[in-house]
């Protein structure tokens, strides 16, 4: 009488892996119980390979080298994102509260300097600015080096807030053009801090995020610096900044995700006629590396999210200063109305294309600031009857929202309305900068500059 050889199998039981040799006699439940795998729970299921097996399956029916998996049907599936989040939260410890405190310190310092310029005496202003600047540099270095211990928004917002607070604190009060100079200094400081983050961070999403912050801050510094050189008022610089926000947001996807033309097709093989006499045929970039492409897309996505948040914040901060309570001149009034409408329509319709829910509400929040600023200007213009007018406008908005909410809640879609929204968004984006020039009194400023 010959004895069947034992079956060598691998058993996966939760986080345990057992490589065992089971005798060919008996059932699978008896053999697993002998090695410490109990099958008493009725919620357990056995899988041999990718097929379900009964506990009474003879061991002799198993193939040598089979994989037996014990599955608990009541167990929750593992979520890798949740596990990573728990590891990050566990690793933060007492660091995150300190960063939140520094962020609050920078925000409060900047607001106090703008609201109460003479709060600090001339003796204490330089030390306060130096401390804020040192804190900004230290947090920028830590944000660029540490990867898993802080929330993404906190790592970028804290050094930016501290740098802006240091910049507006160091600008002396009472100078001509102090507001414009403070904005230039703050934006330039944030840009330099962003460049430091680019130099310190490893290649990837964080370097792209710091680069986006540096680019937006450098653009704001250049715009306000130009208005400072031309001796234009802060209202003109704020209007131009607000008008540039819809244009920049619309151009972000194409500007951040750059792909070599050679990736689209083999031009050297399929191109028969060149599009110009001196046009160079795009070279073949070689084989496509999936990991490299994925890293490029992740970095571009991180830069787009960061730039969108920064631009929305810049627009929300610039709009109140861009729309004066009592604009003078028909062109300035028309430009101010057009600027508010273009900003509001452009950002509201732009939010439709955002695939990140949180980012969508950031853009809508910036558009809500435009609505509030517009209502404030209307109330200041109409005088005593402003309450009735504002109430009527809000009632119209409420009725329109109620009418639209019913079909949207039922899943209604309209290609015609979607294309109409695209057209309106494009028109609002194109007209935002010309409207900003009119709102800033650009014609009168240019006439004054030319006439000397």
mmCIF file with all atom_site columns, C-alpha atoms in Angstrom, residues 163-244:
data_model
loop_
_atom_site.group_PDB
_atom_site.id
_atom_site.type_symbol
_atom_site.label_atom_id
_atom_site.label_alt_id
_atom_site.label_comp_id
_atom_site.label_asym_id
_atom_site.label_entity_id
_atom_site.label_seq_id
_atom_site.pdbx_PDB_ins_code
_atom_site.Cartn_x
_atom_site.Cartn_y
_atom_site.Cartn_z
_atom_site.occupancy
_atom_site.B_iso_or_equiv
_atom_site.pdbx_formal_charge
_atom_site.auth_seq_id
_atom_site.auth_comp_id
_atom_site.auth_asym_id
_atom_site.auth_atom_id
_atom_site.pdbx_PDB_model_num
ATOM 1  C CA . UNK A 1 163 ? 6.733  86.172  4.557   1.00 0.00 ? 163 UNK A CA 1
ATOM 2  C CA . UNK A 1 164 ? 3.853  88.476  3.627   1.00 0.00 ? 164 UNK A CA 1
ATOM 3  C CA . UNK A 1 165 ? 3.553  89.653  7.238   1.00 0.00 ? 165 UNK A CA 1
ATOM 4  C CA . UNK A 1 166 ? 7.288  90.383  7.409   1.00 0.00 ? 166 UNK A CA 1
ATOM 5  C CA . UNK A 1 167 ? 7.127  92.331  4.153   1.00 0.00 ? 167 UNK A CA 1
ATOM 6  C CA . UNK A 1 168 ? 4.198  94.553  5.080   1.00 0.00 ? 168 UNK A CA 1
ATOM 7  C CA . UNK A 1 169 ? 5.690  95.137  8.540   1.00 0.00 ? 169 UNK A CA 1
ATOM 8  C CA . UNK A 1 170 ? 9.043  96.365  7.260   1.00 0.00 ? 170 UNK A CA 1
ATOM 9  C CA . UNK A 1 171 ? 7.495  99.012  4.949   1.00 0.00 ? 171 UNK A CA 1
ATOM 10 C CA . UNK A 1 172 ? 7.425  102.362 6.824   1.00 0.00 ? 172 UNK A CA 1
ATOM 11 C CA . UNK A 1 173 ? 4.058  104.001 7.369   1.00 0.00 ? 173 UNK A CA 1
ATOM 12 C CA . UNK A 1 174 ? 3.238  107.441 6.044   1.00 0.00 ? 174 UNK A CA 1
ATOM 13 C CA . UNK A 1 175 ? 5.232  107.265 2.804   1.00 0.00 ? 175 UNK A CA 1
ATOM 14 C CA . UNK A 1 176 ? 3.660  108.184 -0.514  1.00 0.00 ? 176 UNK A CA 1
ATOM 15 C CA . UNK A 1 177 ? 2.521  104.970 -2.187  1.00 0.00 ? 177 UNK A CA 1
ATOM 16 C CA . UNK A 1 178 ? 2.914  102.926 0.987   1.00 0.00 ? 178 UNK A CA 1
ATOM 17 C CA . UNK A 1 179 ? 0.082  100.581 0.017   1.00 0.00 ? 179 UNK A CA 1
ATOM 18 C CA . UNK A 1 180 ? 1.589  99.805  -3.374  1.00 0.00 ? 180 UNK A CA 1
ATOM 19 C CA . UNK A 1 181 ? 5.085  99.475  -1.914  1.00 0.00 ? 181 UNK A CA 1
ATOM 20 C CA . UNK A 1 182 ? 3.817  97.105  0.766   1.00 0.00 ? 182 UNK A CA 1
ATOM 21 C CA . UNK A 1 183 ? 2.107  94.919  -1.820  1.00 0.00 ? 183 UNK A CA 1
ATOM 22 C CA . UNK A 1 184 ? 5.252  94.860  -3.983  1.00 0.00 ? 184 UNK A CA 1
ATOM 23 C CA . UNK A 1 185 ? 7.437  93.960  -1.017  1.00 0.00 ? 185 UNK A CA 1
ATOM 24 C CA . UNK A 1 186 ? 5.077  91.234  0.182   1.00 0.00 ? 186 UNK A CA 1
ATOM 25 C CA . UNK A 1 187 ? 4.702  89.672  -3.268  1.00 0.00 ? 187 UNK A CA 1
ATOM 26 C CA . UNK A 1 188 ? 8.445  89.816  -3.939  1.00 0.00 ? 188 UNK A CA 1
ATOM 27 C CA . UNK A 1 189 ? 9.202  88.227  -0.567  1.00 0.00 ? 189 UNK A CA 1
ATOM 28 C CA . UNK A 1 190 ? 6.744  85.411  -1.223  1.00 0.00 ? 190 UNK A CA 1
ATOM 29 C CA . UNK A 1 191 ? 8.280  84.902  -4.677  1.00 0.00 ? 191 UNK A CA 1
ATOM 30 C CA . UNK A 1 192 ? 11.791 84.633  -3.224  1.00 0.00 ? 192 UNK A CA 1
ATOM 31 C CA . UNK A 1 193 ? 10.521 82.236  -0.570  1.00 0.00 ? 193 UNK A CA 1
ATOM 32 C CA . UNK A 1 194 ? 8.877  80.131  -3.270  1.00 0.00 ? 194 UNK A CA 1
ATOM 33 C CA . UNK A 1 195 ? 12.143 79.982  -5.191  1.00 0.00 ? 195 UNK A CA 1
ATOM 34 C CA . UNK A 1 196 ? 13.890 78.844  -2.016  1.00 0.00 ? 196 UNK A CA 1
ATOM 35 C CA . UNK A 1 197 ? 11.314 76.078  -1.684  1.00 0.00 ? 197 UNK A CA 1
ATOM 36 C CA . UNK A 1 198 ? 11.947 75.070  -5.300  1.00 0.00 ? 198 UNK A CA 1
ATOM 37 C CA . UNK A 1 199 ? 15.674 74.842  -4.606  1.00 0.00 ? 199 UNK A CA 1
ATOM 38 C CA . UNK A 1 200 ? 15.247 72.810  -1.419  1.00 0.00 ? 200 UNK A CA 1
ATOM 39 C CA . UNK A 1 201 ? 12.378 70.465  -2.319  1.00 0.00 ? 201 UNK A CA 1
ATOM 40 C CA . UNK A 1 202 ? 12.879 67.175  -4.065  1.00 0.00 ? 202 UNK A CA 1
ATOM 41 C CA . UNK A 1 203 ? 11.631 66.880  -7.669  1.00 0.00 ? 203 UNK A CA 1
ATOM 42 C CA . UNK A 1 204 ? 7.928  66.161  -7.598  1.00 0.00 ? 204 UNK A CA 1
ATOM 43 C CA . UNK A 1 205 ? 4.654  67.718  -6.439  1.00 0.00 ? 205 UNK A CA 1
ATOM 44 C CA . UNK A 1 206 ? 6.150  69.903  -3.714  1.00 0.00 ? 206 UNK A CA 1
ATOM 45 C CA . UNK A 1 207 ? 8.698  71.516  -6.001  1.00 0.00 ? 207 UNK A CA 1
ATOM 46 C CA . UNK A 1 208 ? 5.914  72.186  -8.516  1.00 0.00 ? 208 UNK A CA 1
ATOM 47 C CA . UNK A 1 209 ? 3.709  73.706  -5.796  1.00 0.00 ? 209 UNK A CA 1
ATOM 48 C CA . UNK A 1 210 ? 6.443  76.053  -4.599  1.00 0.00 ? 210 UNK A CA 1
ATOM 49 C CA . UNK A 1 211 ? 7.185  76.991  -8.214  1.00 0.00 ? 211 UNK A CA 1
ATOM 50 C CA . UNK A 1 212 ? 3.518  77.873  -8.745  1.00 0.00 ? 212 UNK A CA 1
ATOM 51 C CA . UNK A 1 213 ? 3.523  80.098  -5.656  1.00 0.00 ? 213 UNK A CA 1
ATOM 52 C CA . UNK A 1 214 ? 6.731  81.789  -6.818  1.00 0.00 ? 214 UNK A CA 1
ATOM 53 C CA . UNK A 1 215 ? 5.371  82.391  -10.328 1.00 0.00 ? 215 UNK A CA 1
ATOM 54 C CA . UNK A 1 216 ? 2.086  83.928  -9.151  1.00 0.00 ? 216 UNK A CA 1
ATOM 55 C CA . UNK A 1 217 ? 3.815  86.075  -6.530  1.00 0.00 ? 217 UNK A CA 1
ATOM 56 C CA . UNK A 1 218 ? 6.410  87.262  -9.050  1.00 0.00 ? 218 UNK A CA 1
ATOM 57 C CA . UNK A 1 219 ? 3.648  88.255  -11.471 1.00 0.00 ? 219 UNK A CA 1
ATOM 58 C CA . UNK A 1 220 ? 1.830  90.215  -8.768  1.00 0.00 ? 220 UNK A CA 1
ATOM 59 C CA . UNK A 1 221 ? 5.079  91.904  -7.695  1.00 0.00 ? 221 UNK A CA 1
ATOM 60 C CA . UNK A 1 222 ? 5.878  92.872  -11.291 1.00 0.00 ? 222 UNK A CA 1
ATOM 61 C CA . UNK A 1 223 ? 2.401  94.320  -11.865 1.00 0.00 ? 223 UNK A CA 1
ATOM 62 C CA . UNK A 1 224 ? 2.346  96.349  -8.662  1.00 0.00 ? 224 UNK A CA 1
ATOM 63 C CA . UNK A 1 225 ? 5.976  97.387  -9.165  1.00 0.00 ? 225 UNK A CA 1
ATOM 64 C CA . UNK A 1 226 ? 5.098  98.759  -12.607 1.00 0.00 ? 226 UNK A CA 1
ATOM 65 C CA . UNK A 1 227 ? 2.236  100.775 -11.153 1.00 0.00 ? 227 UNK A CA 1
ATOM 66 C CA . UNK A 1 228 ? 4.604  102.062 -8.471  1.00 0.00 ? 228 UNK A CA 1
ATOM 67 C CA . UNK A 1 229 ? 7.080  103.252 -11.115 1.00 0.00 ? 229 UNK A CA 1
ATOM 68 C CA . UNK A 1 230 ? 4.265  104.934 -13.058 1.00 0.00 ? 230 UNK A CA 1
ATOM 69 C CA . UNK A 1 231 ? 2.969  106.548 -9.836  1.00 0.00 ? 231 UNK A CA 1
ATOM 70 C CA . UNK A 1 232 ? -0.463 105.000 -10.332 1.00 0.00 ? 232 UNK A CA 1
ATOM 71 C CA . UNK A 1 233 ? -2.754 104.620 -7.289  1.00 0.00 ? 233 UNK A CA 1
ATOM 72 C CA . UNK A 1 234 ? -3.310 101.364 -5.451  1.00 0.00 ? 234 UNK A CA 1
ATOM 73 C CA . UNK A 1 235 ? -6.849 101.152 -6.853  1.00 0.00 ? 235 UNK A CA 1
ATOM 74 C CA . UNK A 1 236 ? -5.453 100.902 -10.390 1.00 0.00 ? 236 UNK A CA 1
ATOM 75 C CA . UNK A 1 237 ? -3.033 98.132  -9.422  1.00 0.00 ? 237 UNK A CA 1
ATOM 76 C CA . UNK A 1 238 ? -5.788 96.228  -7.619  1.00 0.00 ? 238 UNK A CA 1
ATOM 77 C CA . UNK A 1 239 ? -8.123 96.521  -10.620 1.00 0.00 ? 239 UNK A CA 1
ATOM 78 C CA . UNK A 1 240 ? -5.468 95.201  -13.008 1.00 0.00 ? 240 UNK A CA 1
ATOM 79 C CA . UNK A 1 241 ? -4.701 92.350  -10.609 1.00 0.00 ? 241 UNK A CA 1
ATOM 80 C CA . UNK A 1 242 ? -8.362 91.363  -10.342 1.00 0.00 ? 242 UNK A CA 1
ATOM 81 C CA . UNK A 1 243 ? -8.759 91.527  -14.126 1.00 0.00 ? 243 UNK A CA 1
ATOM 82 C CA . UNK A 1 244 ? -5.769 89.259  -14.674 1.00 0.00 ? 244 UNK A CA 1
#
